[in-house]
Coordinates of N, CA, C and O in Angstrom, one line a residue:
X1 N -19.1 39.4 -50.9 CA -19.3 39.9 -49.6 C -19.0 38.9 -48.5 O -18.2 39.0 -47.6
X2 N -19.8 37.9 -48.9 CA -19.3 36.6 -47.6 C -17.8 36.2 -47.5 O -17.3 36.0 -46.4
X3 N -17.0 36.2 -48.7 CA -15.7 36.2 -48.9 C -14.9 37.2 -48.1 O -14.0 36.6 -47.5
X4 N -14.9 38.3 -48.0 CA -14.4 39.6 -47.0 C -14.8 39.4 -45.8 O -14.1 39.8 -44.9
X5 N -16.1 38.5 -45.4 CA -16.7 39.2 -43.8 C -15.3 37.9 -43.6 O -14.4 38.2 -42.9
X6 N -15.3 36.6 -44.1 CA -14.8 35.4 -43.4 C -13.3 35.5 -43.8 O -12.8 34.4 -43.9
X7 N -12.6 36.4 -44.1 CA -11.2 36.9 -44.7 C -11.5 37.8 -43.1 O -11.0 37.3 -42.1
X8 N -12.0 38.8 -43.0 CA -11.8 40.0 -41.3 C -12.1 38.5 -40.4 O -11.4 37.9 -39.6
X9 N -13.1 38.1 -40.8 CA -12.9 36.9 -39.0 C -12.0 35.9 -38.9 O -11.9 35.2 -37.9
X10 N -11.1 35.7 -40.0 CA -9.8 35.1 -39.9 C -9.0 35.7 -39.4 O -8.6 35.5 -38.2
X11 N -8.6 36.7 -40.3 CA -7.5 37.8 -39.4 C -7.7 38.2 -38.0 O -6.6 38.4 -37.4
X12 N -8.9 38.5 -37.4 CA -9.6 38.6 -36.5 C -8.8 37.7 -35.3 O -8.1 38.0 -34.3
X13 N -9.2 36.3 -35.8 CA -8.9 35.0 -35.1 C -7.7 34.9 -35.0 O -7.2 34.5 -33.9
X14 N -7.2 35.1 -35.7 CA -5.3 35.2 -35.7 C -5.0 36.3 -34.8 O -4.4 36.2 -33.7
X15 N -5.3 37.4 -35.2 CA -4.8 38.2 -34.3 C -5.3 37.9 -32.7 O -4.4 37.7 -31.9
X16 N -6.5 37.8 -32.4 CA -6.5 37.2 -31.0 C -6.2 36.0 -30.6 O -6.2 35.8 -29.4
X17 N -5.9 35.0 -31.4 CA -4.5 33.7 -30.8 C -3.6 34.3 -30.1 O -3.3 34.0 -29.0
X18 N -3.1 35.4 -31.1 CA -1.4 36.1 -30.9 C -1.4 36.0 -29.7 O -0.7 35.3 -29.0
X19 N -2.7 37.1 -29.3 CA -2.9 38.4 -28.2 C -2.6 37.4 -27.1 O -1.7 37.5 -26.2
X20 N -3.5 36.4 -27.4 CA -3.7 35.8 -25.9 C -2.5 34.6 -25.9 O -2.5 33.8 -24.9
X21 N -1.7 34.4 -26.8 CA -0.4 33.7 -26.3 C 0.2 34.3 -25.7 O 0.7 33.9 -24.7
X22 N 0.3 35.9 -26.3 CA 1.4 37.2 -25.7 C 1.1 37.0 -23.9 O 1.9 36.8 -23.1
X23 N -0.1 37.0 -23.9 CA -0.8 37.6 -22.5 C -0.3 36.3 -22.0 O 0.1 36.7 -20.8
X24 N 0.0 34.7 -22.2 CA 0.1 33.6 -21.1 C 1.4 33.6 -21.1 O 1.9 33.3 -20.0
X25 N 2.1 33.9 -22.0 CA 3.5 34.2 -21.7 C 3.7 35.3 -20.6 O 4.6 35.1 -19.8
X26 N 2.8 36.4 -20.8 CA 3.3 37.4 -19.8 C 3.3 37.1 -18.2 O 4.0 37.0 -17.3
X27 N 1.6 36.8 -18.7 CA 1.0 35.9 -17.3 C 2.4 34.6 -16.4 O 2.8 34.5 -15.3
X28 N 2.8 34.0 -17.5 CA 4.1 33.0 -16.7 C 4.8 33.6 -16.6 O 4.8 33.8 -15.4
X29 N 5.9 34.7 -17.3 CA 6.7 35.5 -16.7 C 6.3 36.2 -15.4 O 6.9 36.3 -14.3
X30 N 5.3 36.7 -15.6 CA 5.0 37.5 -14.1 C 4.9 36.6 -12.4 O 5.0 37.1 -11.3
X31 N 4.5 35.0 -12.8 CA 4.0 34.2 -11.7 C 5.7 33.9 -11.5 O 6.2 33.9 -10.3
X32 N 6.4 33.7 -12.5 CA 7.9 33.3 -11.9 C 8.5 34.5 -11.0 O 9.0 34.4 -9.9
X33 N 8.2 35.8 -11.8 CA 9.3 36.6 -11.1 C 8.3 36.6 -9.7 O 8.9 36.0 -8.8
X34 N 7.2 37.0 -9.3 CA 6.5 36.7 -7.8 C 7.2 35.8 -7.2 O 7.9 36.1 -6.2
X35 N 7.2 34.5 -7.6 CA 7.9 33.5 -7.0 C 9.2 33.6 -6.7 O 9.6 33.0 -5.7
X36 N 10.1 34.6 -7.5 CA 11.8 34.7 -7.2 C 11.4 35.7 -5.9 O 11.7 35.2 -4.8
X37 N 10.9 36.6 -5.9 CA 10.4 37.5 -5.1 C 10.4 37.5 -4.0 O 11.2 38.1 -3.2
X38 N 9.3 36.6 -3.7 CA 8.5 35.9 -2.3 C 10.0 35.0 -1.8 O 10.5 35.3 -0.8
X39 N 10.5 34.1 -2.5 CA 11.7 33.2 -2.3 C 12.9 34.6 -1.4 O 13.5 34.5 -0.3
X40 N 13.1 35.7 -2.3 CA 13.8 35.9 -1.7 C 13.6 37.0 -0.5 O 14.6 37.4 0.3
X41 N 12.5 37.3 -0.4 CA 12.0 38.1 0.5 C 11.8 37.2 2.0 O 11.7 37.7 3.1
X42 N 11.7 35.9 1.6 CA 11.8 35.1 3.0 C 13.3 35.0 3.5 O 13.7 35.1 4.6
X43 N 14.3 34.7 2.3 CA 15.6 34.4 2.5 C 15.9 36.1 3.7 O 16.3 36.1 4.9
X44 N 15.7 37.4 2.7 CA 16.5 38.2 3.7 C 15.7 38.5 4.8 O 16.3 39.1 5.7
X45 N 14.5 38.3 5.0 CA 14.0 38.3 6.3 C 14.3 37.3 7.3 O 13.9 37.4 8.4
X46 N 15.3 36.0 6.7 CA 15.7 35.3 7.8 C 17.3 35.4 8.0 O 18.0 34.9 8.9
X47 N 17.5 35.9 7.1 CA 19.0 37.1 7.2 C 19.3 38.2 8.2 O 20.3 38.6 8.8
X48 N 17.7 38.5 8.1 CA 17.9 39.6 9.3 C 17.2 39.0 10.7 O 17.2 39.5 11.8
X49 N 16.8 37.8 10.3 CA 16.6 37.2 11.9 C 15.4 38.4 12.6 O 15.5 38.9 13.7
X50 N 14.3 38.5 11.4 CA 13.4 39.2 11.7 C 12.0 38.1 11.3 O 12.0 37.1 10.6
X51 N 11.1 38.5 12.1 CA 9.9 37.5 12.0 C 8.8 38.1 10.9 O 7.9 38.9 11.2
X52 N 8.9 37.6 9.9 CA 7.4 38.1 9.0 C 6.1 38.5 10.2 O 5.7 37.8 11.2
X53 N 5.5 40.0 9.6 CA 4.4 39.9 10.9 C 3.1 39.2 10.0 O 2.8 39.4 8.9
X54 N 2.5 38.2 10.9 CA 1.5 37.5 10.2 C 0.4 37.6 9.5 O -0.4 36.7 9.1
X55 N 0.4 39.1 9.3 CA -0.7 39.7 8.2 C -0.2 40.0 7.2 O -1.0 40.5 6.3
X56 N 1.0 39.8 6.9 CA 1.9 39.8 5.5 C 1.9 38.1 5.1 O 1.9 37.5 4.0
X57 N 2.0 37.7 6.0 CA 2.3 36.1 5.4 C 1.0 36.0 5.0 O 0.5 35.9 3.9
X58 N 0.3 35.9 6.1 CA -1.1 35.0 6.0 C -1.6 35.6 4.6 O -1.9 34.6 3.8
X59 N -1.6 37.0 3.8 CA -2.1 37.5 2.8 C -1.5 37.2 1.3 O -2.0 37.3 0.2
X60 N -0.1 36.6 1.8 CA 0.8 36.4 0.4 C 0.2 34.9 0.4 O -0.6 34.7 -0.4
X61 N 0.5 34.0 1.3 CA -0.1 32.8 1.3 C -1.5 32.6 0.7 O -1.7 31.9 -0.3
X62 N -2.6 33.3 1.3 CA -3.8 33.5 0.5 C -4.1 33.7 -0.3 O -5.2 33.3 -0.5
X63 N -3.4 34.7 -1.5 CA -3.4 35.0 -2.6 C -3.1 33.9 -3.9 O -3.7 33.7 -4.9
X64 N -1.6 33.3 -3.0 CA -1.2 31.9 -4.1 C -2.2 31.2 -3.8 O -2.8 30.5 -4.7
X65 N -2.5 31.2 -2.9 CA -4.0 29.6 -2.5 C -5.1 30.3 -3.2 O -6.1 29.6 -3.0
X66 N -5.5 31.5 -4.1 CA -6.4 31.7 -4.3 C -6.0 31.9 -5.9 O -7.0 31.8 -6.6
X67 N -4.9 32.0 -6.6 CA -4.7 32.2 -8.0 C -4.6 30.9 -8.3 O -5.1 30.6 -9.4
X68 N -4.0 29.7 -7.3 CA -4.1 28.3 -7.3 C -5.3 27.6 -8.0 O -5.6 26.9 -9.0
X69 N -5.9 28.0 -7.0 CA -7.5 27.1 -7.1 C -8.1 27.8 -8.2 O -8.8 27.0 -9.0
X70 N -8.0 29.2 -8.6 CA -9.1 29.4 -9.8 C -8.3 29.0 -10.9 O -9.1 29.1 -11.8
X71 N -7.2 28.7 -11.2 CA -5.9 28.3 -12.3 C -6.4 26.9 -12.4 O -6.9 26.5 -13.4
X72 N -6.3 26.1 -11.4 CA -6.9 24.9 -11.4 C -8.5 24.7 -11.7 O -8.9 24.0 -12.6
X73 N -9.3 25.2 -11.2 CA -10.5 25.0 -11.7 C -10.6 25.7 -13.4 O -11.3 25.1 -14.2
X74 N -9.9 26.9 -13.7 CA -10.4 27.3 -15.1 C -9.7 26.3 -15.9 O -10.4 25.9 -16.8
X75 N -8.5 25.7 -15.9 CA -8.1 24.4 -16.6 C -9.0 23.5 -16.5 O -9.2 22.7 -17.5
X76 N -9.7 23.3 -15.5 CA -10.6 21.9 -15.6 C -11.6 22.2 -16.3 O -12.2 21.4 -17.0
X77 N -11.9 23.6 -16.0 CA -13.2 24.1 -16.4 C -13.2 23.9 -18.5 O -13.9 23.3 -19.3
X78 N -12.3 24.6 -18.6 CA -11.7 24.6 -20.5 C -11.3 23.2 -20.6 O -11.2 23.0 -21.9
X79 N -11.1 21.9 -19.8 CA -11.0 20.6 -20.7 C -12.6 20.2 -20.2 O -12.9 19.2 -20.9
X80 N -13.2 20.4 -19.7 CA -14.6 20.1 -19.6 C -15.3 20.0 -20.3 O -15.9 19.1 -20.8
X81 N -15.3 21.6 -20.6 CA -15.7 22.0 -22.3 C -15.5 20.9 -23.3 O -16.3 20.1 -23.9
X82 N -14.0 21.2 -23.5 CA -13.7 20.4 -24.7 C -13.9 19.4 -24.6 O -14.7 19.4 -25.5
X83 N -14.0 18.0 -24.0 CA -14.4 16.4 -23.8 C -15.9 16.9 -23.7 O -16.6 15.9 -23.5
X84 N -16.4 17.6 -23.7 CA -18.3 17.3 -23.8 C -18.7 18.2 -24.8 O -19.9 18.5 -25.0
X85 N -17.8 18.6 -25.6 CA -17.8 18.4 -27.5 C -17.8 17.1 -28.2 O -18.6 16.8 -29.1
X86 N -16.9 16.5 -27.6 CA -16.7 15.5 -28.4 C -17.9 14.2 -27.7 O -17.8 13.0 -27.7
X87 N -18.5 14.7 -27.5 CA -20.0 13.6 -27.2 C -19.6 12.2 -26.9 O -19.9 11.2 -27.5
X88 N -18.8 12.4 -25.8 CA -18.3 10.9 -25.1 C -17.3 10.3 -25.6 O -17.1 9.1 -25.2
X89 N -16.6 11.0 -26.6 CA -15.4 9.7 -26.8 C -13.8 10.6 -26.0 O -13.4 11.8 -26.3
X90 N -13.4 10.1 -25.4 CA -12.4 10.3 -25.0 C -11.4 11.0 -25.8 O -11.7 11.2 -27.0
X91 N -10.3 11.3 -25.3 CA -9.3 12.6 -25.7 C -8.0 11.7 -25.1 O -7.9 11.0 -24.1
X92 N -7.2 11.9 -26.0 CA -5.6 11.8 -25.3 C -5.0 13.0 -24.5 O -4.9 14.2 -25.0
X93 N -4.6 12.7 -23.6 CA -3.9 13.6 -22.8 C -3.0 15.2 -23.3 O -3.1 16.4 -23.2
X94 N -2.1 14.5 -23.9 CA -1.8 15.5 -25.1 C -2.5 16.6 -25.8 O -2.5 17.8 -25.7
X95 N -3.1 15.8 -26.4 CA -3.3 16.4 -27.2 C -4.6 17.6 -27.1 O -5.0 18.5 -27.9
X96 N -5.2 16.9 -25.3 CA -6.2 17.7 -24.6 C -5.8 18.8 -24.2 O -6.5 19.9 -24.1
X97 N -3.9 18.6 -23.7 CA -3.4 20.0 -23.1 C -3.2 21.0 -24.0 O -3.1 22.2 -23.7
X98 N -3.0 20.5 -25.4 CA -2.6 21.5 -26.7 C -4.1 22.2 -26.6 O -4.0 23.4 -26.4
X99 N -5.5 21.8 -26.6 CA -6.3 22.8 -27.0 C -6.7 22.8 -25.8 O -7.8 22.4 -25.8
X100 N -6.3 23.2 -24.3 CA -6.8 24.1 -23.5 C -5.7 25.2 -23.8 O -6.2 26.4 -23.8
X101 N -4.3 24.9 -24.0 CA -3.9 26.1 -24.0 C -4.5 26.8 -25.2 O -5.2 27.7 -24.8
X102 N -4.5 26.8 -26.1 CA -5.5 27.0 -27.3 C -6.1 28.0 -26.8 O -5.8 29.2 -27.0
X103 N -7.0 27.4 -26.4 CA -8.3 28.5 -25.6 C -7.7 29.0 -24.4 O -8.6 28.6 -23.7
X104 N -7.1 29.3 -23.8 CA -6.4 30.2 -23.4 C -6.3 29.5 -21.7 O -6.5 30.3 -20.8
X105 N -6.1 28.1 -21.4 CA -6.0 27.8 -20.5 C -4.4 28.0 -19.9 O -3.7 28.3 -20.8
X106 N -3.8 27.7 -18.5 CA -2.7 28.2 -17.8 C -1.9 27.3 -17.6 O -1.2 27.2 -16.6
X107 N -1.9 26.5 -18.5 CA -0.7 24.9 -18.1 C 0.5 25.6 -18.4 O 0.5 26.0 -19.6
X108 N 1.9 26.0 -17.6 CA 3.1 26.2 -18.1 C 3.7 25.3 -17.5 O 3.2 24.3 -17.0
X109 N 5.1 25.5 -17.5 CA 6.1 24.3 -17.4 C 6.7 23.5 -18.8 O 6.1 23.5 -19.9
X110 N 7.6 23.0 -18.6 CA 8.2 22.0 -19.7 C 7.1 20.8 -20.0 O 7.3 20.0 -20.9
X111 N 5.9 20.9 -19.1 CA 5.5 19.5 -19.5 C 3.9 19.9 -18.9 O 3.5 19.4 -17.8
X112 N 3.2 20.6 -19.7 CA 2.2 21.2 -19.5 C 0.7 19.7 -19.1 O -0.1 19.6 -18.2
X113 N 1.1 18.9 -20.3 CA 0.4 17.7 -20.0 C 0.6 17.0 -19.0 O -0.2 16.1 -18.7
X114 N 1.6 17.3 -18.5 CA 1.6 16.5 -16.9 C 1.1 18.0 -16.1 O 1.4 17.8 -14.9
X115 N 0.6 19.1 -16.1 CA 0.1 19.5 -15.5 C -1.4 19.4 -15.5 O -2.2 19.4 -14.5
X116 N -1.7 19.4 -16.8 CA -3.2 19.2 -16.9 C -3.7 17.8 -16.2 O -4.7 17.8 -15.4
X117 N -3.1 16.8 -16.5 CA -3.6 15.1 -16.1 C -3.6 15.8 -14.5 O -4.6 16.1 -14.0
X118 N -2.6 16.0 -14.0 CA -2.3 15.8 -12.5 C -3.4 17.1 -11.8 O -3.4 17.2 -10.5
X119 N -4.2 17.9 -12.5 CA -5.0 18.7 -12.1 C -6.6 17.8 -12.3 O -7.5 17.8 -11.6
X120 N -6.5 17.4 -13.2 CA -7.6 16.1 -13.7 C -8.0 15.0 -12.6 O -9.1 14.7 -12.1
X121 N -6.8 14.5 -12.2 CA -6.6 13.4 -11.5 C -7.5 13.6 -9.9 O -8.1 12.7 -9.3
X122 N -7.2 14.9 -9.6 CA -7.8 15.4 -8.7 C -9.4 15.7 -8.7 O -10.1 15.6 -7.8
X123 N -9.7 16.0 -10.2 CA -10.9 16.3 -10.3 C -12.0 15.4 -10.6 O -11.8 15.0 -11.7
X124 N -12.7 15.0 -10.2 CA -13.9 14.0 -10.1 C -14.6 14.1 -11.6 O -14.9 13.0 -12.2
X125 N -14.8 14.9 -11.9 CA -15.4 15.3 -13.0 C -14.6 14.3 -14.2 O -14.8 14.4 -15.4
X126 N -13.8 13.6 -13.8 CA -12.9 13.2 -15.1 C -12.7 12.0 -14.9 O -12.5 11.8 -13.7
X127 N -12.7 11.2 -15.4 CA -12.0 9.6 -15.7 C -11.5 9.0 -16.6 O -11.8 9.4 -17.8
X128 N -10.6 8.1 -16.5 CA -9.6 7.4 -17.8 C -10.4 6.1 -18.2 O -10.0 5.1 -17.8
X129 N -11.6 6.1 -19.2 CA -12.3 5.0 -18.7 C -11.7 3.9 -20.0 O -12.2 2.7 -20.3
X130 N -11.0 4.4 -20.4 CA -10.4 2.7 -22.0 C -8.9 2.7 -21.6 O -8.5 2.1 -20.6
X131 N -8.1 3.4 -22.4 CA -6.5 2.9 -21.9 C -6.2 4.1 -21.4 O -6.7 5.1 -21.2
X132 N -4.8 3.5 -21.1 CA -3.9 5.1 -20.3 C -3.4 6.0 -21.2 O -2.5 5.7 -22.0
X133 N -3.9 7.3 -21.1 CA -3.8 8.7 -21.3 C -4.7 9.1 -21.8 O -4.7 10.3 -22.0
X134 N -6.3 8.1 -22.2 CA -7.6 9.1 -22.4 C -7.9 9.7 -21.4 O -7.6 9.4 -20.2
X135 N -8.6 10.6 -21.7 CA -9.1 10.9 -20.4 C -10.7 11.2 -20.9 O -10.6 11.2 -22.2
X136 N -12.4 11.5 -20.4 CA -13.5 11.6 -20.6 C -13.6 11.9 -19.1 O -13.1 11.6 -18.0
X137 N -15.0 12.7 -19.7 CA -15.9 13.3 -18.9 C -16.7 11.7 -17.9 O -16.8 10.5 -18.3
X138 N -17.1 12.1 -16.5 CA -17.5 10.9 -15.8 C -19.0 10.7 -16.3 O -19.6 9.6 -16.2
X139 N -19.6 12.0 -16.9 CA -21.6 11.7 -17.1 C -21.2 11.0 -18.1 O -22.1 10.3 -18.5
X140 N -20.0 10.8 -19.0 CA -20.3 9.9 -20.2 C -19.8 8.3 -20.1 O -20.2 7.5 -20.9
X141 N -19.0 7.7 -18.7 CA -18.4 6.7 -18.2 C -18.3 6.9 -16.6 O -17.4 7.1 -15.9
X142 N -19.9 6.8 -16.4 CA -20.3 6.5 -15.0 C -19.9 5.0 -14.2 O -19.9 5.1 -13.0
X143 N -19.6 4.0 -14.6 CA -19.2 3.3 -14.4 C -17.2 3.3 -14.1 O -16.6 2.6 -13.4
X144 N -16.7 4.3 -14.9 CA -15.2 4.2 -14.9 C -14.7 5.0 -13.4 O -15.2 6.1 -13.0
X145 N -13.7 4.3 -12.7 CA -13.0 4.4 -11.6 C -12.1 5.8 -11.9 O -11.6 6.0 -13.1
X146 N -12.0 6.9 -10.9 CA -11.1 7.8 -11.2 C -10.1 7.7 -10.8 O -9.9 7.7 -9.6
X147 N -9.1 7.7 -11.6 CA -7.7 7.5 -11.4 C -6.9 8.0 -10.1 O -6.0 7.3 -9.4
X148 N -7.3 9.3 -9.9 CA -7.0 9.6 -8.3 C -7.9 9.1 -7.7 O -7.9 9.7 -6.6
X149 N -8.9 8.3 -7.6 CA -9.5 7.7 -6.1 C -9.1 6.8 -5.9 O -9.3 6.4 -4.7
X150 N -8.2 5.8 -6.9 CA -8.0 4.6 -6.9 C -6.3 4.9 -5.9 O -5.9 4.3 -4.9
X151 N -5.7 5.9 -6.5 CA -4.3 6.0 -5.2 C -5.2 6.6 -4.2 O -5.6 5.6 -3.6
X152 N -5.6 7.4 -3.8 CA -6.1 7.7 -2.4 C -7.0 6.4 -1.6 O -7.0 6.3 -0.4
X153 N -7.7 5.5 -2.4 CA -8.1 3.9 -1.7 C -6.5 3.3 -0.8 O -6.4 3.1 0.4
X154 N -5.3 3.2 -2.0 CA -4.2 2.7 -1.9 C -3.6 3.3 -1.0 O -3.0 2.5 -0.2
X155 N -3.4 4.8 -0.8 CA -2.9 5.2 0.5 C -3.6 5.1 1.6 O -3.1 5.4 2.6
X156 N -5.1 4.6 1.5 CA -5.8 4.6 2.8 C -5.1 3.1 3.4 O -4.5 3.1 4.5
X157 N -5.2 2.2 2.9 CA -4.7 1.0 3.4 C -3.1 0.7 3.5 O -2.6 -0.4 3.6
X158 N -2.7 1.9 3.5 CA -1.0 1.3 3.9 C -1.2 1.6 5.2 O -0.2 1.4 5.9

C-alpha cells in the first residue's frame, strides 16, 4: 500500500513540475508579446502625432510597476525560503536560480542568475558573506556588508 500511495505522489509531482513549467513558459511568452505591443502602440501613436491621453499611460505604466515589484518580491520571497533551509550555509548563485525556478519562481531571460543576483543585490534581506557568488540570508551573517549597499556608498561619494 505505501508503495502505490508514493508511486501516485510521484507521478503527482511530475505531473505538476510539467504544469507549472508549461505555465512560466506561457507566463514569458505572454510578458514578451505585451511588451512588443505597448512598444508598438507608442511607435504608431507617434506616427500619428497623437498624444496618449494620460489615463492610458499612467494605467499601462502602473500595471508593469505593479507585475514588477510582486515578480521581484515573489523571487526574493522563494530564495528566502530556500537559503533558510539550509540553516545558514550559503548557496551559489546558480545554482539558487535553478531551484527558485523549480518552485516556480519568474527568472527569464538567457541568464536567469543574473536576474536573480541583481534582484538580491537590491534586497537587504540577502548578503554575500564568504566568496563571490554565495549568497545567505542577513539573520544568519549579521555582520556581512550587502553587496548593493557597498555600490550605492560608492556612488554616494563620486
Amino acid at each position: 500500500m505505501e508503495g502505490n500511495l508514493n508511486d501516485l505522489l510521484t507521478a503527482e509531482c511530475q505531473h505538476l513540475e510539467a504544469e507549472a513549467t508549461e505555465l512560466q513558459v506561457r507566463v514569458r511568452e505572454g510578458q514578451e508579446r505585451l511588451s512588443t505591443v505597448q512598444r508598438r502602440l507608442e511607435h504608431v501613436r507617434a506616427l500619428l502625432d497623437e498624444k496618449a491621453s494620460p489615463a492610458t499611460t499612467d494605467a499601462m505604466t502602473q500595471t508593469q510597476q505593479d507585475y514588477s515589484a510582486s515578480s521581484r518580491s515573489n523571487v526574493c520571497n522563494i530564495a528566502e525560503s530556500i537559503l533558510g533551509e539550509r540553516n545558514g550555509d550559503p548557496m551559489y548563485y546558480k545554482e539558487l536560480a535553478q531551484e527558485v525556478i523549480r518552485r516556480g519562481g519568474d527568472l527569464y531571460g538567457a541568464t536567469p542568475w543574473a536576474n536573480l543576483t541583481a534582484r538580491m543585490v537590491q534586497d537587504a534581506r540577502f548578503v554575500r558573506p564568504t566568496a563571490k557568488g554565495f549568497y545567505a540570508l542577513r539573520r544568519d551573517y549579521p555582520n556581512a556588508r550587502n553587496v548593493g549597499a557597498r555600490r550605492q556608498r560608492r556612488r554616494r561619494t563620486s
